[in-house]
Amino acid sequence: MITLTPLRNFDVPVHASCINPDEFKSKTLKEIAELPVTEGNRNLTLSDLFKIEQDKTETPSITLNGDFKKVKRVGQGMKTGEIIINGNAGMHTGERMAGGKIVINGNADSWTGSEMKAGTIEIHGDAGDYLASPYRGSGTGVKGGYIIVDGSVGNEVGCYLKGGVIKIKGNAGIFLGYHMTDGAIYVEKQCSSRTGAAMTGGKIILAGTVTELMPSFTIDSIKPKVKVDATQSVAGPFYVFLGDLADHGTGKLFVSKTNNPQLAFYEKYL
Amino acid sequence: MAEILVKNGFVVDPTNKIDGEKMDIAIKDGKIVKKVNERKAKIIDASGLTVMAGGVDIHSHIAGAEVNMGRLIRPEDHYKDAVRKTKLTRSGTGYSIPSTFVTGYRYSTMGYTTVMNGSFAPLKAKHVHEELNDIPLLDKGTYPLLGDWWFVLENLAKGDIEECARHVAWMMQSTKGYAIKVVNPGGLESWGFGHNVHSIDDQVPNFCITPREIVRGLIKVDKMLNLPHTIHLHTNNLGQPGNYKTTLDTMRAIEDLSTDGKPVAHITHIQFASFAGDDWGKFRSGADEISKYINAHNHITLDMGQVIFTDTTTMTADGPFEYTLYTLSGHKWVNSDVETEASGGIIPFTYKKNNAVNAIQWSIGLEIALLVKDPWKIFMTTDHPNGGPFMSYPRVLAWLMSKKAREATLKRCHKKAQKKSLLPSIDRELSLYELAIVTRAGTAKALGMPNKGHLGVGADGDVAIFNINPETTDIAKKYKAVRKAFKESVYTIKDGKIVAKDGEVVDNTTPGRTMWVDVKTKQPCIINEEMKRKFREYWSIEYENYPVSDHYVKVSDKLTVEASV
Amino acid sequence: MTEFKSVVCPICGCLCDDLEITVENNEIVKMKNGCAVCEAKMVYGYKSEERILKPMIRKDGKLVPVTMDEAIHKAAQILVDAKYPLLYGWSSSTNEAQRIGVELAEELGSTLDNCASICHGPSVMATQEIGIPTATLGQIRHRADLIVYWACNPWTSHPRHVERYTAFTEGRFEKSEWKNYMLKLKGETGKKKIEAASKRLGQYSPPPRPQVCMVDAPPKSIQKMGRKMIVVDVRKTKTAEAADYFLQVEPNKDYEIFSALRCLVNDQELDIDKVGGVPVDYLKDVADAMINCEFGAIFFGLGLTQSLGRFRNIEVAIALTRDLNRRTKFVISPMRGHFNVTGANIVFAWQTGYPYAIDFSQGYPQYNPGEFTINDLLRRGDNDATLVISSDPGAHFPKSSMQNMMKHPLITINPDMNAISRLGDVVFPAQWCGIEYSGTAYRMDSVPIPLKKVVEPPPGILNDQELLERILNEVRAIKAQKTEVQTKVKGEVRSAAKTVKKTAKRTKRKVA
Ligand code: SF4
Ligand SMILES: [Zn+2]
């Protein structure tokens, strides 16, 4: 295991896509120390910014101790191994990840798990905007993998989701599951408006309250319970909505009946 | 300026009928000369290498409002192809629509020295020139869209060809353009209200004119003005199944306009205009019909518009065509109408081997290029970036020169395409000599550029040296090596300076010239107050602010021609 | 006295190019054709007493005048020393200056952002998500019979937009609605006069103002042939008064309304009967008007880009426009504010591939609004030096963001002492673009228009392009010096090491 600890507080962003188990795997400690990073526009090496230590433990492969909020792209594109971040994580953590695991014992900044294909990300604090959402202009969302957030998430989470599961134990912002085509998103507490806008497939499960529903969803049925994934199903009852009609979509939106009495008027269409 | 002597290379120069002779090429003051002082000159030892003139691309969308809109809407495309700044070169981004500097570098490292920009709307002419200024290492020119310009439609409908010619001359000067571009004649005006024309005899709404009349009229104008290039034509119904008939109709409609056996029109990206079959399901190649016609006639030149299997961005002034593409693909769609002149559209597009239509398209481009017997009639393009980015030219060259290369690709294509393709029945493999024609000699000739595309004394000092030894390599068999050789020239010399070496830019001080045509009509277009009022009515900017002043052309290369009107 | 014709107004995105200007003793004394906003700047504003006439540097907390060379050196030094500078502004500069700006950012490895970031950046982002069917303004003037202004008020923000490009213009296929509007206006003023008179006579009590937003039903006239104008906004504006139909919507409900309209245009039924305070039946009428027109055009403003949902609002508006093209011809266009903010996007895009929110720290351009946009950079306090050119961002950001900016050196380039220049550490004067120097700007519909120079600038002041070129050269000079020193130091270290080794060897030998 390699342990990295920042040598000081960073005031400008640090770009460190080399912090990646696949990169470290077959390298000596000296080689790791010389991996390139940037602090702002300055080209430096890993050891210029972090204290690097090695011990014999196998998992996790990398431990990051301290505040990594300004450190971008940790674990980008990783395929194997495990990273534990004991502190906050910066933007684009685990972007395009294709396997392995990242555990964040703190908050995650925006674009965490962006365009990931497989693997697991556990966030024990809150997550920012664009969790599991693609890069600008791209319609290629997350294809698979598993993301679990203990806290709340920001806006536009799970955009263009194509596969995989996102579980959020806290609240979610607007445009959750925007334009998703497949996969599942589960929110335990409150969810803001425009949920599932432009979605054409997949499912979103809202067990808590919802601020407002898109006008372009139509009620389909009431279900007693719903399956999130192979390991979990949630007891309802749930209103089941279909949408987004504006895009001729058939995505499913499950909304807790008990927590959302304001939606009772939809029942007359059943 | 330094003198250069390229020694002992195998020179391939079709214009001067030189086919692989071992010769020296001398360059001085930016021009090819008989000889230079060997002791003073920089000597390039080209033994074992092939020496050609710098490449001349006849149709590639590298600059202007439409191209830049394509850049702007595709961050996800640039993301995967970032280009670092170096000591000599600027940074930028690539893939399907590289940023301006990167465009210059990438063309140059492939041995190209001249690139003609496929089209631009005259109202946005300043934009295209501002971008051309930022494309280094290349000579450039650009074609104004004139086929649906109201002044043209009105004058032609009135039958006043001379007045039309005077306006076109004015436009050519005002926009600093090189050739008359006609895109889906009549279709762009119709698209103003969301319609299109579907044959060359359809009426253009509100204008009492047909595509046939527009094309014929502008060919006459082109001749009256003595422009160096013929009209540059993108035919009606482009990209629609069965359109090869429209293309044949168009070609037949202008047969009689060629008097001296010379071409009167260049039909661009012919692949997109050679579709047979009644609908997408019955889609097949019209290459046979088109090439037969071309083989029997001399009034048309073509370029391929070859499709590459890759992720790219389509863009054309043909607004209705791009809309059709949108309805087929559902991708992000840009439409950009330009008042009184043109329209335009953009759709990102991925050509896939396992898509029957795409694979047949790929086959069509190659079929025509191989079935047309005379290489001086059809040139190599991908209609960058419509068929694929220009960086894939070496792949196209490999398919042209090697049956083996074609087979290797075809066998991975959709079954339907494999069954329908004519390629297995075609044995032709282009020689280096023929490749030089379709990439430089032929294009330069069609463009009316006597100083380009060849290595005769007096030609521009634009030379490309490739790592191909024609004595020891069978290019058809060793197509992979040759493909690599065309990807990175050993040397690219522009205006007598070595600008690129082994795929890297080594001298970035040559901005390249902008070539444009200054047509002197006997009687100039009269711009009086009445005319200015009309301008104000037609456009939303003032007459005075319309023309492209000299300020917009960094290095101006003006070609003055005397018109016969 | 000199007369200039076809002068371009360097103020808003309309870039009206028909001004007639009279100059006397190097001063503009008269202006014809421009609007009131234009007159205020062209005839009076540019001569402001707040004009900066000399470069200044902050010494001991006070701005003191210095020579141009000193200021340029100081600015360059700040930029080279910074690890992550930000270059921001550009919307009131020429393309020619913006080009140099990109080069400077690249040389520095800095972030580069323009004012689109705080106005129509979301429109650009939406275009990247979904594309955009649009047209030049002349096309709309010639053909549009339905004009929709959504969340914008051209009457005050783009005063000549309606008269030059849309409802009140004569096109080839559509006629001006000006006369009808005048009639309507007369009717209204007549009514007001009667009201006022009756009030005076004490016979009339005006009807009570409705407290909640009451949406009027669409009038029959929006289905008629010929030109009609619809305004959608959260409050009744001057533009709304001129419209055939004003649709008042609840704030932050635009996304929902567009979605509902899309459903209706795509022949879907809605479960609910009111969206954003508007009865669905009204929306059906609006959808019908949109489908039945010959050529429709939507213009939208900051009310969409800066309200809840931001770029997704534009995305759904574009999606509606796109869907409408299955039924008729429809285009959509942002009402770009500053006269050359469009140009900044265009120039950045051709040089880097990206329109704004660019980062060069890795040696190549990276793009990501939300990461490299000024408000996000400032909020997180990422930068350690800032250069602001031809803009006044002070007003747009929260205090904490401004404090983050003020922690580090600030360089400003502006013609007059605006709020941001007052805060600068190096303060450059500048020429008024389009008045004192010429160049190119792009209209809101991306049409390039040449700006004119009509008066001479005050002596000694450089234009943006010249100034940036000089800063760039100075930056290169300082960097070259630095590397020279570095290689020298390295060389010395190496030779020192050698001597050490040598002596070591010698000592060894001695010992031996
Ligand atoms: S509308 Fe805008 S550009 Fe036109 S005159 Fe007024 S301020 Fe100037
Ligand atoms: Zn083309």
PDB file of C-alpha atoms in Angstrom, chain C residues 310-440:
ATOM      1  CA  ARG C 310     -29.806  27.587 -16.419  1.00  0.00           C
ATOM      2  CA  PHE C 311     -28.507  25.831 -19.514  1.00  0.00           C
ATOM      3  CA  ARG C 312     -31.146  23.128 -19.342  1.00  0.00           C
ATOM      4  CA  ASN C 313     -33.753  25.888 -19.829  1.00  0.00           C
ATOM      5  CA  ILE C 314     -32.122  26.783 -23.104  1.00  0.00           C
ATOM      6  CA  GLU C 315     -31.766  23.146 -24.003  1.00  0.00           C
ATOM      7  CA  VAL C 316     -35.473  22.529 -23.666  1.00  0.00           C
ATOM      8  CA  ALA C 317     -36.248  25.741 -25.575  1.00  0.00           C
ATOM      9  CA  ILE C 318     -34.041  24.497 -28.391  1.00  0.00           C
ATOM     10  CA  ALA C 319     -35.669  21.066 -28.185  1.00  0.00           C
ATOM     11  CA  LEU C 320     -39.062  22.733 -28.680  1.00  0.00           C
ATOM     12  CA  THR C 321     -37.738  24.674 -31.659  1.00  0.00           C
ATOM     13  CA  ARG C 322     -36.267  21.520 -33.111  1.00  0.00           C
ATOM     14  CA  ASP C 323     -39.531  19.601 -32.620  1.00  0.00           C
ATOM     15  CA  LEU C 324     -41.424  22.432 -34.316  1.00  0.00           C
ATOM     16  CA  ASN C 325     -39.321  21.970 -37.425  1.00  0.00           C
ATOM     17  CA  ARG C 326     -41.164  18.745 -38.037  1.00  0.00           C
ATOM     18  CA  ARG C 327     -44.288  20.835 -38.490  1.00  0.00           C
ATOM     19  CA  THR C 328     -43.068  24.172 -39.881  1.00  0.00           C
ATOM     20  CA  LYS C 329     -39.945  26.311 -39.984  1.00  0.00           C
ATOM     21  CA  PHE C 330     -38.700  27.543 -36.632  1.00  0.00           C
ATOM     22  CA  VAL C 331     -35.491  29.130 -35.378  1.00  0.00           C
ATOM     23  CA  ILE C 332     -34.201  30.288 -32.020  1.00  0.00           C
ATOM     24  CA  SER C 333     -31.583  32.823 -31.072  1.00  0.00           C
ATOM     25  CA  PRO C 334     -30.035  34.187 -27.878  1.00  0.00           C
ATOM     26  CA  MET C 335     -30.165  37.933 -27.255  1.00  0.00           C
ATOM     27  CA  ARG C 336     -26.449  38.378 -26.682  1.00  0.00           C
ATOM     28  CA  GLY C 337     -25.773  41.418 -24.547  1.00  0.00           C
ATOM     29  CA  HIS C 338     -22.346  43.012 -24.909  1.00  0.00           C
ATOM     30  CA  PHE C 339     -21.495  43.934 -28.457  1.00  0.00           C
ATOM     31  CA  ASN C 340     -18.681  41.449 -28.913  1.00  0.00           C
ATOM     32  CA  VAL C 341     -19.272  38.680 -26.438  1.00  0.00           C
ATOM     33  CA  THR C 342     -20.261  36.505 -29.394  1.00  0.00           C
ATOM     34  CA  GLY C 343     -16.905  37.327 -30.956  1.00  0.00           C
ATOM     35  CA  ALA C 344     -15.070  36.215 -27.832  1.00  0.00           C
ATOM     36  CA  ASN C 345     -16.755  32.816 -28.045  1.00  0.00           C
ATOM     37  CA  ILE C 346     -15.987  32.548 -31.735  1.00  0.00           C
ATOM     38  CA  VAL C 347     -12.333  33.566 -31.540  1.00  0.00           C
ATOM     39  CA  PHE C 348     -11.647  31.313 -28.558  1.00  0.00           C
ATOM     40  CA  ALA C 349     -13.332  28.444 -30.373  1.00  0.00           C
ATOM     41  CA  TRP C 350     -11.322  28.693 -33.560  1.00  0.00           C
ATOM     42  CA  GLN C 351      -8.027  28.941 -31.706  1.00  0.00           C
ATOM     43  CA  THR C 352      -8.670  26.342 -29.017  1.00  0.00           C
ATOM     44  CA  GLY C 353     -11.838  24.452 -29.947  1.00  0.00           C
ATOM     45  CA  TYR C 354     -13.637  25.867 -26.906  1.00  0.00           C
ATOM     46  CA  PRO C 355     -15.754  29.021 -26.542  1.00  0.00           C
ATOM     47  CA  TYR C 356     -15.035  30.036 -22.920  1.00  0.00           C
ATOM     48  CA  ALA C 357     -14.139  28.493 -19.534  1.00  0.00           C
ATOM     49  CA  ILE C 358     -10.720  27.379 -20.753  1.00  0.00           C
ATOM     50  CA  ASP C 359      -7.703  26.215 -18.769  1.00  0.00           C
ATOM     51  CA  PHE C 360      -4.187  26.060 -20.204  1.00  0.00           C
ATOM     52  CA  SER C 361      -2.416  24.825 -17.102  1.00  0.00           C
ATOM     53  CA  GLN C 362      -1.692  21.451 -18.687  1.00  0.00           C
ATOM     54  CA  GLY C 363      -0.087  22.987 -21.779  1.00  0.00           C
ATOM     55  CA  TYR C 364      -3.160  22.367 -23.888  1.00  0.00           C
ATOM     56  CA  PRO C 365      -6.682  23.771 -23.723  1.00  0.00           C
ATOM     57  CA  GLN C 366      -9.166  22.136 -21.385  1.00  0.00           C
ATOM     58  CA  TYR C 367     -12.782  23.174 -21.163  1.00  0.00           C
ATOM     59  CA  ASN C 368     -15.365  22.867 -18.466  1.00  0.00           C
ATOM     60  CA  PRO C 369     -17.951  25.440 -17.395  1.00  0.00           C
ATOM     61  CA  GLY C 370     -18.464  24.950 -13.693  1.00  0.00           C
ATOM     62  CA  GLU C 371     -14.784  24.243 -13.286  1.00  0.00           C
ATOM     63  CA  PHE C 372     -13.035  26.975 -15.281  1.00  0.00           C
ATOM     64  CA  THR C 373     -15.764  29.632 -15.293  1.00  0.00           C
ATOM     65  CA  ILE C 374     -14.957  32.798 -13.409  1.00  0.00           C
ATOM     66  CA  ASN C 375     -17.707  32.560 -10.797  1.00  0.00           C
ATOM     67  CA  ASP C 376     -16.737  29.007  -9.910  1.00  0.00           C
ATOM     68  CA  LEU C 377     -13.013  29.784  -9.877  1.00  0.00           C
ATOM     69  CA  LEU C 378     -13.599  32.766  -7.616  1.00  0.00           C
ATOM     70  CA  ARG C 379     -15.997  30.921  -5.348  1.00  0.00           C
ATOM     71  CA  ARG C 380     -13.383  28.249  -4.722  1.00  0.00           C
ATOM     72  CA  GLY C 381     -10.551  30.780  -4.633  1.00  0.00           C
ATOM     73  CA  ASP C 382      -8.503  28.791  -7.150  1.00  0.00           C
ATOM     74  CA  ASN C 383      -6.614  31.612  -8.844  1.00  0.00           C
ATOM     75  CA  ASP C 384      -3.665  33.543  -7.523  1.00  0.00           C
ATOM     76  CA  ALA C 385      -3.738  36.519  -9.910  1.00  0.00           C
ATOM     77  CA  THR C 386      -6.366  38.052 -12.167  1.00  0.00           C
ATOM     78  CA  LEU C 387      -6.350  40.181 -15.279  1.00  0.00           C
ATOM     79  CA  VAL C 388      -9.644  41.840 -16.200  1.00  0.00           C
ATOM     80  CA  ILE C 389      -9.997  43.414 -19.598  1.00  0.00           C
ATOM     81  CA  SER C 390     -12.836  45.487 -21.027  1.00  0.00           C
ATOM     82  CA  SER C 391     -15.410  44.496 -18.483  1.00  0.00           C
ATOM     83  CA  ASP C 392     -16.549  45.300 -14.989  1.00  0.00           C
ATOM     84  CA  PRO C 393     -17.236  42.038 -13.203  1.00  0.00           C
ATOM     85  CA  GLY C 394     -17.378  43.521  -9.708  1.00  0.00           C
ATOM     86  CA  ALA C 395     -21.118  43.841  -9.635  1.00  0.00           C
ATOM     87  CA  HIS C 396     -21.921  40.266 -10.608  1.00  0.00           C
ATOM     88  CA  PHE C 397     -20.286  38.250  -7.882  1.00  0.00           C
ATOM     89  CA  PRO C 398     -20.954  37.598  -4.223  1.00  0.00           C
ATOM     90  CA  LYS C 399     -18.767  39.394  -1.736  1.00  0.00           C
ATOM     91  CA  SER C 400     -16.848  36.265  -0.750  1.00  0.00           C
ATOM     92  CA  SER C 401     -15.863  35.667  -4.360  1.00  0.00           C
ATOM     93  CA  MET C 402     -14.647  39.225  -4.727  1.00  0.00           C
ATOM     94  CA  GLN C 403     -12.691  38.828  -1.513  1.00  0.00           C
ATOM     95  CA  ASN C 404     -11.024  35.758  -2.976  1.00  0.00           C
ATOM     96  CA  MET C 405     -10.072  37.845  -5.986  1.00  0.00           C
ATOM     97  CA  MET C 406      -8.730  40.667  -3.847  1.00  0.00           C
ATOM     98  CA  LYS C 407      -6.423  38.335  -1.899  1.00  0.00           C
ATOM     99  CA  HIS C 408      -4.204  38.244  -4.953  1.00  0.00           C
ATOM    100  CA  PRO C 409      -2.830  40.780  -7.435  1.00  0.00           C
ATOM    101  CA  LEU C 410      -5.325  42.272  -9.893  1.00  0.00           C
ATOM    102  CA  ILE C 411      -4.549  43.847 -13.260  1.00  0.00           C
ATOM    103  CA  THR C 412      -7.225  45.836 -15.064  1.00  0.00           C
ATOM    104  CA  ILE C 413      -7.559  47.232 -18.570  1.00  0.00           C
ATOM    105  CA  ASN C 414     -10.514  49.569 -19.008  1.00  0.00           C
ATOM    106  CA  PRO C 415     -11.064  52.995 -20.519  1.00  0.00           C
ATOM    107  CA  ASP C 416     -12.614  54.525 -17.427  1.00  0.00           C
ATOM    108  CA  MET C 417     -12.345  54.181 -13.683  1.00  0.00           C
ATOM    109  CA  ASN C 418     -15.052  51.598 -13.188  1.00  0.00           C
ATOM    110  CA  ALA C 419     -15.556  49.568 -10.049  1.00  0.00           C
ATOM    111  CA  ILE C 420     -13.010  46.891 -10.930  1.00  0.00           C
ATOM    112  CA  SER C 421     -10.308  49.362 -11.976  1.00  0.00           C
ATOM    113  CA  ARG C 422     -10.591  51.026  -8.597  1.00  0.00           C
ATOM    114  CA  LEU C 423      -9.592  47.716  -7.016  1.00  0.00           C
ATOM    115  CA  GLY C 424      -6.660  47.068  -9.357  1.00  0.00           C
ATOM    116  CA  ASP C 425      -3.003  46.760  -8.411  1.00  0.00           C
ATOM    117  CA  VAL C 426      -1.910  47.555 -11.937  1.00  0.00           C
ATOM    118  CA  VAL C 427      -4.425  49.743 -13.726  1.00  0.00           C
ATOM    119  CA  PHE C 428      -4.101  50.281 -17.451  1.00  0.00           C
ATOM    120  CA  PRO C 429      -5.969  52.900 -19.428  1.00  0.00           C
ATOM    121  CA  ALA C 430      -7.600  51.742 -22.665  1.00  0.00           C
ATOM    122  CA  GLN C 431      -9.073  53.133 -25.830  1.00  0.00           C
ATOM    123  CA  TRP C 432     -12.797  52.958 -26.471  1.00  0.00           C
ATOM    124  CA  CYS C 433     -13.258  50.100 -28.840  1.00  0.00           C
ATOM    125  CA  GLY C 434     -15.278  51.088 -31.900  1.00  0.00           C
ATOM    126  CA  ILE C 435     -14.882  54.798 -31.185  1.00  0.00           C
ATOM    127  CA  GLU C 436     -11.163  55.321 -30.825  1.00  0.00           C
ATOM    128  CA  TYR C 437      -9.913  52.212 -32.563  1.00  0.00           C
ATOM    129  CA  SER C 438     -11.221  49.886 -35.218  1.00  0.00           C
ATOM    130  CA  GLY C 439     -11.462  46.130 -35.410  1.00  0.00           C
ATOM    131  CA  THR C 440     -14.016  43.396 -35.780  1.00  0.00           C
TER     132      THR C 440
END
